[in-house]
Amino acid sequence: MTTASTALRRHARYGPPDHYLSPPSAGMCLSVFALVERGSEVLVGVPKRHERWTSEWLLAWHFYTEEELKEALLEKRLPSTYLWEGEDPKAALRRIMNDQLQVSKFRAGGPRVLSYYSPSDWYPGNSHWDLAIVYPVKLLQPVRRPPWWRVLGFVEKSRLRAKQFGWNADLVRDLGIVA
């Protein structure tokens, strides 16, 4: 996890340049994750190529090259979504649970917020900022694999490795899901 140096420090207040700063030069993403644990297991999935990912949860995939998308579709991931502009993170969690996982009975705890500032692959010499809002979730009903997941299920944490999660490797390490 990288934080901005003192020389680059500025408030995260973005908008029209007459009253605000411009966003980070390599962009920023605001995401919500559902951390569903069951004892020593965690709910993880591998997405399948499906229109719902790019229309509802991960718009960024529209901008991936075919090679980048193929790689992303092989990576494990926690159930998650980008926030819609102005959306309450709790509403995004409901979208994850109700739409992405098709689960209506669940209980969520208070969120944990993690911040990552890292060099951009797309814009060399610039950094990208990710703000991850992670809710611990307890399922009150079974979860089945919807058609937009190639794989979805509970996996022993000891069997998971950070590199299996692609750009979410730091996140799952910081959450204690992987060693």
mmCIF file of C-alpha atoms in Angstrom:
data_model
loop_
_atom_site.group_PDB
_atom_site.id
_atom_site.type_symbol
_atom_site.label_atom_id
_atom_site.label_comp_id
_atom_site.label_asym_id
_atom_site.label_seq_id
_atom_site.Cartn_x
_atom_site.Cartn_y
_atom_site.Cartn_z
ATOM 1 C CA MET A 1 0.000 0.000 0.000
ATOM 2 C CA THR A 2 1.420 3.370 -1.000
ATOM 3 C CA THR A 3 0.427 6.738 0.373
ATOM 4 C CA ALA A 4 0.993 10.072 -1.307
ATOM 5 C CA SER A 5 4.252 11.750 -0.343
ATOM 6 C CA THR A 6 4.131 15.032 1.543
ATOM 7 C CA ALA A 7 5.131 16.882 -1.659
ATOM 8 C CA LEU A 8 2.082 15.463 -3.466
ATOM 9 C CA ARG A 9 -0.341 15.665 -0.569
ATOM 10 C CA ARG A 10 -3.637 17.333 -1.392
ATOM 11 C CA HIS A 11 -7.220 16.964 -0.277
ATOM 12 C CA ALA A 12 -9.450 14.545 -2.197
ATOM 13 C CA ARG A 13 -11.916 17.183 -3.342
ATOM 14 C CA TYR A 14 -12.549 17.014 -7.077
ATOM 15 C CA GLY A 15 -14.609 18.977 -9.554
ATOM 16 C CA PRO A 16 -14.560 22.028 -11.846
ATOM 17 C CA PRO A 17 -11.131 23.698 -11.667
ATOM 18 C CA ASP A 18 -12.432 27.089 -10.486
ATOM 19 C CA HIS A 19 -13.226 25.620 -7.030
ATOM 20 C CA TYR A 20 -11.795 22.097 -6.947
ATOM 21 C CA LEU A 21 -8.781 19.956 -7.747
ATOM 22 C CA SER A 22 -8.668 17.584 -10.686
ATOM 23 C CA PRO A 23 -8.830 13.852 -9.861
ATOM 24 C CA PRO A 24 -5.624 11.773 -9.757
ATOM 25 C CA SER A 25 -3.904 11.805 -13.152
ATOM 26 C CA ALA A 26 -4.310 8.036 -13.588
ATOM 27 C CA GLY A 27 -7.854 8.033 -12.173
ATOM 28 C CA MET A 28 -9.501 6.635 -9.102
ATOM 29 C CA CYS A 29 -11.959 3.824 -8.421
ATOM 30 C CA LEU A 30 -14.478 3.600 -5.583
ATOM 31 C CA SER A 31 -15.455 -0.022 -4.989
ATOM 32 C CA VAL A 32 -17.562 -2.030 -2.559
ATOM 33 C CA PHE A 33 -16.704 -5.627 -1.632
ATOM 34 C CA ALA A 34 -18.703 -8.294 0.207
ATOM 35 C CA LEU A 35 -16.458 -10.324 2.507
ATOM 36 C CA VAL A 36 -18.483 -13.479 3.125
ATOM 37 C CA GLU A 37 -16.711 -15.839 5.518
ATOM 38 C CA ARG A 38 -17.801 -19.181 6.909
ATOM 39 C CA GLY A 39 -15.361 -20.404 9.521
ATOM 40 C CA SER A 40 -11.988 -20.761 7.772
ATOM 41 C CA GLU A 41 -13.574 -20.389 4.326
ATOM 42 C CA VAL A 42 -14.326 -17.317 2.224
ATOM 43 C CA LEU A 43 -16.724 -16.874 -0.697
ATOM 44 C CA VAL A 44 -14.754 -16.272 -3.900
ATOM 45 C CA GLY A 45 -15.589 -16.556 -7.539
ATOM 46 C CA VAL A 46 -14.199 -16.498 -11.040
ATOM 47 C CA PRO A 47 -16.336 -14.405 -13.395
ATOM 48 C CA LYS A 48 -17.634 -15.583 -16.746
ATOM 49 C CA ARG A 49 -17.824 -13.268 -19.764
ATOM 50 C CA HIS A 50 -21.305 -11.795 -19.337
ATOM 51 C CA GLU A 51 -22.904 -8.438 -20.168
ATOM 52 C CA ARG A 52 -23.952 -7.840 -16.547
ATOM 53 C CA TRP A 53 -20.326 -7.406 -15.452
ATOM 54 C CA THR A 54 -19.747 -4.456 -17.775
ATOM 55 C CA SER A 55 -23.228 -2.943 -17.473
ATOM 56 C CA GLU A 56 -23.791 -3.262 -13.712
ATOM 57 C CA TRP A 57 -20.646 -4.045 -11.735
ATOM 58 C CA LEU A 58 -17.331 -3.525 -13.539
ATOM 59 C CA LEU A 59 -17.701 -0.906 -16.251
ATOM 60 C CA ALA A 60 -13.891 -0.673 -16.500
ATOM 61 C CA TRP A 61 -13.824 -3.984 -18.364
ATOM 62 C CA HIS A 62 -15.185 -2.084 -21.407
ATOM 63 C CA PHE A 63 -11.787 -0.386 -21.627
ATOM 64 C CA TYR A 64 -9.642 -3.517 -21.248
ATOM 65 C CA THR A 65 -7.798 -4.960 -24.204
ATOM 66 C CA GLU A 66 -8.922 -8.462 -25.145
ATOM 67 C CA GLU A 67 -5.783 -9.829 -23.471
ATOM 68 C CA GLU A 68 -6.436 -7.886 -20.244
ATOM 69 C CA LEU A 69 -10.050 -9.076 -20.180
ATOM 70 C CA LYS A 70 -9.078 -12.726 -20.743
ATOM 71 C CA GLU A 71 -6.668 -12.435 -17.810
ATOM 72 C CA ALA A 72 -9.315 -10.793 -15.576
ATOM 73 C CA LEU A 73 -11.758 -13.598 -16.394
ATOM 74 C CA LEU A 74 -9.279 -16.142 -14.993
ATOM 75 C CA GLU A 75 -8.697 -14.343 -11.696
ATOM 76 C CA LYS A 76 -10.454 -15.071 -8.447
ATOM 77 C CA ARG A 77 -12.387 -12.196 -6.915
ATOM 78 C CA LEU A 78 -14.526 -11.292 -3.973
ATOM 79 C CA PRO A 79 -18.096 -10.318 -4.880
ATOM 80 C CA SER A 80 -17.798 -6.604 -5.656
ATOM 81 C CA THR A 81 -18.883 -3.610 -7.704
ATOM 82 C CA TYR A 82 -17.847 -0.078 -8.499
ATOM 83 C CA LEU A 83 -20.004 2.560 -6.843
ATOM 84 C CA TRP A 84 -22.361 4.460 -9.117
ATOM 85 C CA GLU A 85 -21.724 8.195 -8.840
ATOM 86 C CA GLY A 86 -23.545 9.453 -5.729
ATOM 87 C CA GLU A 87 -24.493 5.923 -4.591
ATOM 88 C CA ASP A 88 -24.563 5.014 -0.900
ATOM 89 C CA PRO A 89 -22.079 2.142 -0.334
ATOM 90 C CA LYS A 90 -24.832 0.196 1.499
ATOM 91 C CA ALA A 91 -26.933 0.340 -1.682
ATOM 92 C CA ALA A 92 -23.956 -0.994 -3.652
ATOM 93 C CA LEU A 93 -23.656 -3.855 -1.156
ATOM 94 C CA ARG A 94 -27.344 -4.660 -1.710
ATOM 95 C CA ARG A 95 -26.679 -4.738 -5.476
ATOM 96 C CA ILE A 96 -23.841 -7.193 -4.893
ATOM 97 C CA MET A 97 -25.920 -9.424 -2.655
ATOM 98 C CA ASN A 98 -29.290 -9.222 -4.464
ATOM 99 C CA ASP A 99 -28.136 -8.996 -8.086
ATOM 100 C CA GLN A 100 -24.612 -10.402 -8.351
ATOM 101 C CA LEU A 101 -25.066 -13.229 -5.811
ATOM 102 C CA GLN A 102 -28.884 -13.477 -5.941
ATOM 103 C CA VAL A 103 -29.066 -13.574 -2.144
ATOM 104 C CA SER A 104 -31.812 -11.648 -0.364
ATOM 105 C CA LYS A 105 -31.257 -12.863 3.206
ATOM 106 C CA PHE A 106 -28.014 -11.623 4.722
ATOM 107 C CA ARG A 107 -26.675 -9.504 7.548
ATOM 108 C CA ALA A 108 -23.847 -7.013 7.043
ATOM 109 C CA GLY A 109 -21.504 -5.515 9.601
ATOM 110 C CA GLY A 110 -19.884 -2.102 9.541
ATOM 111 C CA PRO A 111 -17.524 -1.441 6.649
ATOM 112 C CA ARG A 112 -13.761 -1.330 6.627
ATOM 113 C CA VAL A 113 -12.232 1.204 4.235
ATOM 114 C CA LEU A 114 -8.869 0.542 2.590
ATOM 115 C CA SER A 115 -6.983 2.967 0.356
ATOM 116 C CA TYR A 116 -4.390 2.122 -2.315
ATOM 117 C CA TYR A 117 -2.311 4.570 -4.342
ATOM 118 C CA SER A 118 -0.122 2.858 -6.903
ATOM 119 C CA PRO A 119 1.709 3.405 -10.198
ATOM 120 C CA SER A 120 -0.568 3.002 -13.214
ATOM 121 C CA ASP A 121 0.073 0.391 -15.912
ATOM 122 C CA TRP A 122 -2.031 2.399 -18.370
ATOM 123 C CA TYR A 123 -0.497 5.809 -17.598
ATOM 124 C CA PRO A 124 3.221 5.340 -16.783
ATOM 125 C CA GLY A 125 4.620 7.965 -14.451
ATOM 126 C CA ASN A 126 1.194 8.563 -12.890
ATOM 127 C CA SER A 127 -0.575 6.939 -9.964
ATOM 128 C CA HIS A 128 -4.075 5.518 -9.591
ATOM 129 C CA TRP A 129 -6.107 5.689 -6.372
ATOM 130 C CA ASP A 130 -8.395 2.862 -5.271
ATOM 131 C CA LEU A 131 -10.747 3.255 -2.331
ATOM 132 C CA ALA A 132 -12.183 -0.109 -1.239
ATOM 133 C CA ILE A 133 -15.187 -0.286 1.098
ATOM 134 C CA VAL A 134 -15.418 -3.821 2.485
ATOM 135 C CA TYR A 135 -18.469 -5.125 4.337
ATOM 136 C CA PRO A 136 -18.328 -8.335 6.385
ATOM 137 C CA VAL A 137 -21.433 -10.320 5.442
ATOM 138 C CA LYS A 138 -23.164 -13.293 7.042
ATOM 139 C CA LEU A 139 -25.390 -15.285 4.699
ATOM 140 C CA LEU A 140 -28.804 -16.295 6.021
ATOM 141 C CA GLN A 141 -29.539 -18.513 3.012
ATOM 142 C CA PRO A 142 -27.478 -20.731 0.686
ATOM 143 C CA VAL A 143 -25.683 -19.154 -2.256
ATOM 144 C CA ARG A 144 -25.869 -20.745 -5.702
ATOM 145 C CA ARG A 145 -23.782 -19.950 -8.763
ATOM 146 C CA PRO A 146 -25.554 -17.426 -11.021
ATOM 147 C CA PRO A 147 -24.813 -17.637 -14.778
ATOM 148 C CA TRP A 148 -22.303 -14.730 -14.750
ATOM 149 C CA TRP A 149 -19.937 -16.666 -12.495
ATOM 150 C CA ARG A 150 -17.813 -19.470 -13.954
ATOM 151 C CA VAL A 151 -17.007 -20.564 -10.397
ATOM 152 C CA LEU A 152 -18.514 -19.345 -7.117
ATOM 153 C CA GLY A 153 -18.160 -21.001 -3.753
ATOM 154 C CA PHE A 154 -16.518 -21.157 -0.370
ATOM 155 C CA VAL A 155 -12.795 -21.913 -0.403
ATOM 156 C CA GLU A 156 -10.440 -22.622 2.493
ATOM 157 C CA LYS A 157 -8.345 -19.499 3.020
ATOM 158 C CA SER A 158 -5.220 -21.657 3.345
ATOM 159 C CA ARG A 159 -5.678 -22.737 -0.301
ATOM 160 C CA LEU A 160 -5.751 -19.172 -1.652
ATOM 161 C CA ARG A 161 -2.774 -17.115 -2.864
ATOM 162 C CA ALA A 162 -2.692 -13.346 -3.374
ATOM 163 C CA LYS A 163 -1.499 -13.652 -6.989
ATOM 164 C CA GLN A 164 -4.748 -15.498 -7.864
ATOM 165 C CA PHE A 165 -6.636 -12.220 -7.251
ATOM 166 C CA GLY A 166 -4.850 -10.042 -9.838
ATOM 167 C CA TRP A 167 -5.116 -6.327 -9.030
ATOM 168 C CA ASN A 168 -6.933 -7.218 -5.780
ATOM 169 C CA ALA A 169 -3.863 -9.027 -4.384
ATOM 170 C CA ASP A 170 -3.031 -6.272 -1.866
ATOM 171 C CA LEU A 171 -6.659 -6.068 -0.757
ATOM 172 C CA VAL A 172 -7.052 -9.781 0.018
ATOM 173 C CA ARG A 173 -3.682 -9.781 1.784
ATOM 174 C CA ASP A 174 -4.715 -6.781 3.926
ATOM 175 C CA LEU A 175 -8.052 -8.453 4.737
ATOM 176 C CA GLY A 176 -6.208 -11.550 6.002
ATOM 177 C CA ILE A 177 -7.772 -13.831 3.404
ATOM 178 C CA VAL A 178 -4.350 -14.914 2.131
ATOM 179 C CA ALA A 179 -0.935 -15.035 3.770
#
